[in-house]
Structures are given as structure tokens and as C-alpha cells.
């Protein structure tokens, strides 16, 4: 029965997005993104992964109210950092896999900037940085700002998550008072992917999470929430879908075209989510991709032979 509901929900999503008039109104609210010119290594041979389509989903930090003490409060107008980055590969058979990219991973394009900062120079810069660093070519780009992320989840009636321990982070305005399966609203979901210094209630005591573990948790939550939203959309009714699409559309940026058939297959797929393995550098936040990173991406079905033409 659950499978039938998901198929019906996926079909409704496509119908809603392609409805005459509504689609045009939504498209006018979405920011278009130009895709960078990317190629493959001269030594690369065709692989089964070449037939898949790779989406990059980005949670941008624009549209979020900040205090004057917030180090990111001085971000220039019209620019944003990447709070969350998730790559999703949709295969021709309809299976999908997702890998969450740490926002503190350094770009190996010569800039040595964290991936989060690449977005300040635009989506094309971020996609080129991913190509240079982990060898993945992005075919479709989707980003949503903080306010739109909150609105979309609230329009869906929240998203279901499993929480191991009660968690709090005053700076991120995060407070989840109980462990277990529960539905959280958009504000709480946003706090989860932005929390840098969470504390967990374990054996009656609040214990801080290390910088490294906190970074891993953010990446994992980004992928988990993406899958939760995808599932909620596939099971939603038409009225909910209309509210969700409209409430988030002015916060969306899209590149690579609009492909209803792909969205339908993606919403029906059983998504496998993993975290990209990386190496931490020193005592700071910076981390580097290595051979294990590309190995994990290959196992997840991604082609890692992307090169930026020079």
C-alpha cells in the first residue's frame, strides 16, 4: 500500500509541476542557473555510471536572519554560502544513491577554499570545485535558501526523523527534547543542518560533540532530511503539493533544465544515503578528499573522471 501511495504521489507531483498556467507562474519565481562546461579525463573509459543523471542539491545560507555577532552576518547581499551539499545519482533503472559532501571540504581547484565558500562566486564555481576535487560531473543543479527550506518543510506538514539523543545548540537555535522517531518542523530541520556546536543528552548529562563529529552529523542530517522531504512529497496530496511548490519556488535556483520524468523516478526511488569519507587537517575544520572519497563515490555509482577544461 505504501508503494502505491508513493507512486500516486509521484504522479501527482509531475501533474502539478506541468499544469498549464501553474508551471509558468512557478517558473517565473525560480532563479535560472547556467551550467559550467565540464569534460572527462582523456584516459577515462565508458562506464555504466555514464548513463546516470547527477543532481546537486544545495542548502544555501541566504534568507536566514542573523545576529550582528554572527561571523556570516557580513555576507554581501545576493550572495550565499553552501550550508549543505548533497549529490544524488539517478540511474536509468530508477535506483538512486546520495552522498553528502562536507561543506568544510577544501576545493582542489587551486583556491583551497571550503566548498561552502565556493558558492559565494556562484553555482558554476561550486560545480567546478566539485569536479576538480572529487571528479563528479553535475548534470542538474537545485538550491534552496534557508527561508525556502523552512517554508517547504512546513508546507509538507514537517518531516520525519530518527534522533539518537536529545540535542541542543543555542547558537543554531536547535532544541530537540526527546530521542526517537518524530516529526520536526522546518525551523528545527534548518537548525540541524546548521548546528556547529551541538550538545547531546546522554545518561542524564549534556555532552558536547567534537568539531569533527559535528561536521559529520551536519552532512548526515543534510542527506537524511533530503530523503525525508523526497518521501513526504511522494506521499502528499495535490493541495499539499501545490502549497509546497509555490511556497518554496521563489527560494529556488535551478540549472540543467526541468525534467518531470526524472523527478517522478527520483521521488519513487529507494534512496541509499552515505557520507563522503575525508581526511581531517590539523585541529581546525578543514578536511581533504582523498582516494577513499572517490572510491566511495564509485561504489555509490558516480563517475569520478570529471575534469574542468582549461
Short mmCIF file of C-alpha atoms in Angstrom, two decimals:
data_model
loop_
_atom_site.label_atom_id
_atom_site.label_comp_id
_atom_site.label_asym_id
_atom_site.label_seq_id
_atom_site.Cartn_x
_atom_site.Cartn_y
_atom_site.Cartn_z
CA UNK A 1 0.00 0.00 0.00
CA UNK A 2 2.83 2.43 0.88
CA UNK A 3 4.39 1.78 -2.52
CA UNK A 4 1.08 2.58 -4.24
CA UNK A 5 0.79 5.83 -2.28
CA UNK A 6 4.32 6.84 -3.31
CA UNK A 7 3.66 6.11 -6.99
CA UNK A 8 0.43 8.13 -6.88
CA UNK A 9 2.19 10.96 -5.09
CA UNK A 10 5.00 10.99 -7.63
CA UNK A 11 2.49 11.13 -10.48
CA UNK A 12 0.63 13.99 -8.79
CA UNK A 13 3.92 15.86 -8.40
CA UNK A 14 4.56 15.71 -12.14
CA UNK A 15 0.98 16.74 -12.92
CA UNK A 16 1.19 19.68 -10.53
CA UNK A 17 4.53 20.84 -11.91
CA UNK A 18 3.41 20.58 -15.53
CA UNK A 19 -0.08 22.03 -15.15
CA UNK A 20 -0.76 24.79 -17.67
CA UNK A 21 -0.50 28.22 -16.08
CA UNK A 22 0.76 27.00 -12.73
CA UNK A 23 4.05 25.80 -14.20
CA UNK A 24 4.60 29.14 -15.91
CA UNK A 25 3.85 31.05 -12.70
CA UNK A 26 6.24 28.88 -10.72
CA UNK A 27 8.97 29.15 -13.37
CA UNK A 28 8.81 32.94 -13.20
CA UNK A 29 9.68 32.76 -9.48
CA UNK A 30 12.68 30.42 -9.89
CA UNK A 31 16.21 31.75 -10.46
CA UNK A 32 17.87 30.11 -13.51
CA UNK A 33 21.45 28.86 -13.18
CA UNK A 34 23.99 28.48 -16.00
CA UNK A 35 25.81 25.15 -16.03
CA UNK A 36 29.61 25.09 -16.37
CA UNK A 37 31.39 23.39 -19.24
CA UNK A 38 32.87 20.20 -17.82
CA UNK A 39 34.58 17.26 -19.51
CA UNK A 40 36.09 13.87 -18.79
CA UNK A 41 39.66 12.71 -18.45
CA UNK A 42 41.34 11.68 -21.73
CA UNK A 43 42.10 8.32 -20.15
CA UNK A 44 38.54 7.73 -18.97
CA UNK A 45 36.70 4.76 -20.46
CA UNK A 46 32.90 4.49 -20.73
CA UNK A 47 31.32 3.00 -17.61
CA UNK A 48 27.77 2.09 -16.56
CA UNK A 49 27.79 5.24 -14.41
CA UNK A 50 27.90 7.40 -17.56
CA UNK A 51 24.23 6.65 -18.20
CA UNK A 52 23.07 8.13 -14.90
CA UNK A 53 22.00 11.69 -14.11
CA UNK A 54 23.66 13.56 -11.23
CA UNK A 55 21.77 16.15 -9.23
CA UNK A 56 23.47 18.59 -6.87
CA UNK A 57 21.14 19.71 -4.08
CA UNK A 58 22.39 22.73 -2.13
CA UNK A 59 21.03 24.34 1.01
CA UNK A 60 22.18 27.97 0.85
CA UNK A 61 22.50 30.18 3.93
CA UNK A 62 20.77 33.22 2.42
CA UNK A 63 17.35 34.20 3.71
CA UNK A 64 18.37 33.48 7.32
CA UNK A 65 18.13 36.16 9.98
CA UNK A 66 21.44 36.57 11.82
CA UNK A 67 22.59 38.43 14.88
CA UNK A 68 25.23 41.15 14.48
CA UNK A 69 27.74 38.85 16.24
CA UNK A 70 27.33 36.10 13.62
CA UNK A 71 30.55 35.83 11.59
CA UNK A 72 28.43 35.25 8.45
CA UNK A 73 26.31 38.35 9.02
CA UNK A 74 28.55 40.36 6.66
CA UNK A 75 27.86 38.17 3.63
CA UNK A 76 27.26 40.57 0.70
CA UNK A 77 23.68 40.93 -0.50
CA UNK A 78 22.79 38.48 -3.23
CA UNK A 79 25.48 36.00 -2.21
CA UNK A 80 25.27 32.87 -0.12
CA UNK A 81 27.38 30.11 1.38
CA UNK A 82 26.52 26.44 0.99
CA UNK A 83 25.26 25.09 4.30
CA UNK A 84 24.56 21.63 2.88
CA UNK A 85 25.62 19.87 -0.33
CA UNK A 86 24.20 16.52 -1.44
CA UNK A 87 24.94 14.71 -4.70
CA UNK A 88 22.24 12.34 -5.93
CA UNK A 89 22.71 9.95 -8.84
CA UNK A 90 19.60 8.65 -10.59
CA UNK A 91 20.26 5.55 -12.68
CA UNK A 92 18.42 4.61 -15.88
CA UNK A 93 16.74 1.76 -13.96
CA UNK A 94 15.26 4.17 -11.40
CA UNK A 95 17.57 3.39 -8.47
CA UNK A 96 19.20 6.32 -6.71
CA UNK A 97 22.12 6.93 -4.37
CA UNK A 98 23.05 10.03 -2.41
CA UNK A 99 26.34 11.23 -0.98
CA UNK A 100 26.56 14.18 1.40
CA UNK A 101 29.54 16.47 0.76
CA UNK A 102 31.07 18.16 3.86
CA UNK A 103 30.85 21.93 3.49
CA UNK A 104 34.33 22.31 5.06
CA UNK A 105 35.99 20.09 2.43
CA UNK A 106 38.69 22.10 0.66
CA UNK A 107 38.38 22.63 -3.07
CA UNK A 108 41.36 21.33 -5.04
CA UNK A 109 40.91 23.83 -7.87
CA UNK A 110 43.84 25.93 -6.64
CA UNK A 111 41.77 28.19 -4.40
CA UNK A 112 41.90 25.87 -1.35
CA UNK A 113 38.57 27.31 -0.26
CA UNK A 114 35.99 25.29 1.67
CA UNK A 115 33.17 24.10 -0.55
CA UNK A 116 30.77 26.29 1.42
CA UNK A 117 32.60 29.42 0.19
CA UNK A 118 32.70 28.36 -3.46
CA UNK A 119 29.04 29.31 -3.70
CA UNK A 120 29.95 32.95 -2.98
CA UNK A 121 31.33 33.03 -6.52
CA UNK A 122 28.19 31.42 -7.91
CA UNK A 123 26.83 27.90 -8.53
CA UNK A 124 29.14 27.38 -11.51
CA UNK A 125 32.16 27.87 -9.24
CA UNK A 126 30.81 25.31 -6.78
CA UNK A 127 30.16 22.74 -9.53
CA UNK A 128 33.65 23.28 -10.98
CA UNK A 129 35.11 22.87 -7.49
CA UNK A 130 33.31 19.54 -7.05
CA UNK A 131 34.58 18.40 -10.47
CA UNK A 132 38.19 19.34 -9.65
CA UNK A 133 38.08 17.87 -6.14
CA UNK A 134 36.16 14.59 -6.39
CA UNK A 135 35.72 14.17 -10.15
CA UNK A 136 31.92 14.26 -10.32
CA UNK A 137 30.11 15.99 -13.18
CA UNK A 138 26.87 17.69 -12.13
CA UNK A 139 24.02 17.47 -14.65
CA UNK A 140 21.24 19.21 -12.67
CA UNK A 141 21.61 21.91 -10.04
CA UNK A 142 18.99 22.65 -7.38
CA UNK A 143 19.48 25.06 -4.48
CA UNK A 144 17.12 26.50 -1.92
CA UNK A 145 17.76 29.22 0.63
CA UNK A 146 17.12 28.92 4.36
CA UNK A 147 13.73 30.58 4.37
CA UNK A 148 12.51 28.49 1.44
CA UNK A 149 13.76 25.31 3.10
CA UNK A 150 11.74 26.12 6.22
CA UNK A 151 8.64 27.03 4.19
CA UNK A 152 8.79 23.85 2.10
CA UNK A 153 9.02 21.53 5.10
CA UNK A 154 6.27 23.39 6.94
CA UNK A 155 4.03 23.21 3.86
CA UNK A 156 4.56 19.43 3.84
CA UNK A 157 3.49 19.23 7.48
CA UNK A 158 7.02 18.57 8.72
CA UNK A 159 9.48 15.76 8.06
CA UNK A 160 10.03 12.51 9.99
CA UNK A 161 13.46 11.86 11.52
CA UNK A 162 15.09 9.46 13.98
CA UNK A 163 17.01 11.22 16.76
CA UNK A 164 19.51 9.17 18.80
CA UNK A 165 19.66 11.59 21.76
CA UNK A 166 18.03 14.87 22.79
CA UNK A 167 20.14 17.63 21.23
CA UNK A 168 20.56 21.36 21.63
CA UNK A 169 22.67 24.18 20.19
CA UNK A 170 21.85 27.69 21.36
CA UNK A 171 23.76 29.41 18.55
CA UNK A 172 21.81 27.47 15.89
CA UNK A 173 18.52 27.79 17.83
CA UNK A 174 18.32 23.99 17.92
CA UNK A 175 16.36 22.19 20.63
CA UNK A 176 15.05 18.63 20.34
CA UNK A 177 13.96 17.46 23.77
CA UNK A 178 13.43 13.74 23.20
CA UNK A 179 15.04 10.88 21.30
CA UNK A 180 13.30 8.56 18.84
CA UNK A 181 11.17 8.84 15.74
CA UNK A 182 9.40 12.18 15.47
CA UNK A 183 8.15 14.85 13.09
CA UNK A 184 10.08 18.11 13.11
CA UNK A 185 9.18 21.47 11.56
CA UNK A 186 11.17 23.49 9.07
CA UNK A 187 12.92 25.68 11.64
CA UNK A 188 14.20 22.64 13.54
CA UNK A 189 15.30 20.92 10.33
CA UNK A 190 17.28 24.00 9.30
CA UNK A 191 18.91 24.16 12.74
CA UNK A 192 20.03 20.53 12.42
CA UNK A 193 21.96 21.14 9.19
CA UNK A 194 23.46 24.40 10.51
CA UNK A 195 24.47 23.34 14.03
CA UNK A 196 28.23 23.56 14.58
CA UNK A 197 28.37 23.04 18.35
CA UNK A 198 25.59 20.61 19.32
CA UNK A 199 25.24 19.06 22.76
CA UNK A 200 23.57 15.70 23.33
CA UNK A 201 21.82 14.49 26.49
CA UNK A 202 23.47 11.16 27.30
CA UNK A 203 22.98 9.35 30.63
CA UNK A 204 21.42 12.44 32.14
CA UNK A 205 24.28 14.81 31.19
CA UNK A 206 24.69 17.26 28.34
CA UNK A 207 27.83 16.37 26.39
CA UNK A 208 29.38 18.47 23.65
CA UNK A 209 30.06 16.96 20.24
CA UNK A 210 33.56 17.37 18.81
CA UNK A 211 34.15 19.60 15.79
CA UNK A 212 34.83 16.58 13.58
CA UNK A 213 31.79 14.63 14.76
CA UNK A 214 29.64 17.76 14.46
CA UNK A 215 30.69 18.14 10.81
CA UNK A 216 29.80 14.50 10.14
CA UNK A 217 26.43 14.94 11.80
CA UNK A 218 25.62 18.00 9.67
CA UNK A 219 26.43 16.11 6.48
CA UNK A 220 24.39 13.11 7.59
CA UNK A 221 21.41 15.28 8.56
CA UNK A 222 21.52 17.07 5.20
CA UNK A 223 21.18 13.77 3.34
CA UNK A 224 18.58 12.40 5.77
CA UNK A 225 16.39 15.49 5.51
CA UNK A 226 16.63 15.48 1.72
CA UNK A 227 15.36 11.90 1.70
CA UNK A 228 12.64 12.79 4.20
CA UNK A 229 11.40 15.67 2.06
CA UNK A 230 11.51 13.48 -1.05
CA UNK A 231 9.43 10.81 0.69
CA UNK A 232 6.93 13.36 2.03
CA UNK A 233 6.49 14.83 -1.45
CA UNK A 234 5.89 11.39 -2.96
CA UNK A 235 3.12 10.70 -0.40
CA UNK A 236 1.49 14.15 -0.38
CA UNK A 237 -1.90 15.06 -1.81
CA UNK A 238 -2.39 17.62 -4.60
CA UNK A 239 -3.27 20.53 -2.28
CA UNK A 240 -0.14 19.94 -0.20
CA UNK A 241 2.00 19.68 -3.32
CA UNK A 242 0.69 22.98 -4.66
CA UNK A 243 1.39 24.71 -1.33
CA UNK A 244 4.88 23.22 -1.14
CA UNK A 245 5.89 24.07 -4.70
CA UNK A 246 4.53 27.60 -4.52
CA UNK A 247 5.91 28.42 -1.04
CA UNK A 248 9.44 27.37 -1.95
CA UNK A 249 9.62 28.36 -5.63
CA UNK A 250 10.88 31.92 -5.08
CA UNK A 251 13.73 30.49 -2.98
CA UNK A 252 14.82 28.00 -5.65
CA UNK A 253 17.65 28.18 -8.17
CA UNK A 254 17.67 25.57 -10.95
CA UNK A 255 20.22 24.62 -13.57
CA UNK A 256 20.32 21.89 -16.20
CA UNK A 257 16.68 22.12 -17.23
CA UNK A 258 13.36 20.93 -15.86
CA UNK A 259 12.75 17.17 -16.22
CA UNK A 260 9.42 15.96 -14.77
CA UNK A 261 10.11 12.32 -15.68
CA UNK A 262 13.35 12.33 -13.69
CA UNK A 263 11.63 13.94 -10.73
CA UNK A 264 8.96 11.27 -10.81
CA UNK A 265 11.56 8.45 -10.84
CA UNK A 266 13.58 10.16 -8.12
CA UNK A 267 10.57 10.52 -5.83
CA UNK A 268 9.76 6.81 -6.24
CA UNK A 269 13.32 5.52 -5.84
CA UNK A 270 14.66 3.80 -2.77
CA UNK A 271 17.44 6.23 -1.92
CA UNK A 272 20.71 5.00 -0.45
CA UNK A 273 22.38 7.77 1.55
CA UNK A 274 26.06 7.81 2.58
CA UNK A 275 28.59 10.30 3.88
CA UNK A 276 31.71 11.10 1.86
CA UNK A 277 34.84 9.83 3.68
CA UNK A 278 37.52 12.53 4.02
CA UNK A 279 40.72 13.33 5.93
CA UNK A 280 40.77 16.00 8.64
CA UNK A 281 43.63 18.53 8.57
CA UNK A 282 45.09 19.64 11.90
CA UNK A 283 42.87 20.93 14.66
CA UNK A 284 40.67 23.17 12.52
CA UNK A 285 37.59 22.49 10.44
CA UNK A 286 39.36 21.90 7.13
CA UNK A 287 39.18 18.44 5.57
CA UNK A 288 40.52 16.96 2.35
CA UNK A 289 39.15 14.46 -0.13
CA UNK A 290 41.41 11.51 -0.96
CA UNK A 291 41.33 8.20 -2.80
CA UNK A 292 38.83 6.82 -0.30
CA UNK A 293 36.48 9.67 -1.23
CA UNK A 294 36.50 8.74 -4.91
CA UNK A 295 36.29 5.07 -4.02
CA UNK A 296 33.11 5.67 -2.01
CA UNK A 297 31.60 7.69 -4.85
CA UNK A 298 32.40 4.93 -7.34
CA UNK A 299 30.72 2.36 -5.08
CA UNK A 300 27.68 4.64 -4.95
CA UNK A 301 27.52 4.63 -8.75
CA UNK A 302 29.10 8.01 -9.55
CA UNK A 303 31.58 8.56 -12.36
CA UNK A 304 34.67 10.33 -10.93
CA UNK A 305 36.52 11.22 -14.15
CA UNK A 306 35.31 14.82 -14.46
CA UNK A 307 37.84 17.49 -15.46
CA UNK A 308 37.46 21.25 -15.87
CA UNK A 309 38.63 22.29 -19.37
CA UNK A 310 41.47 24.82 -19.30
#
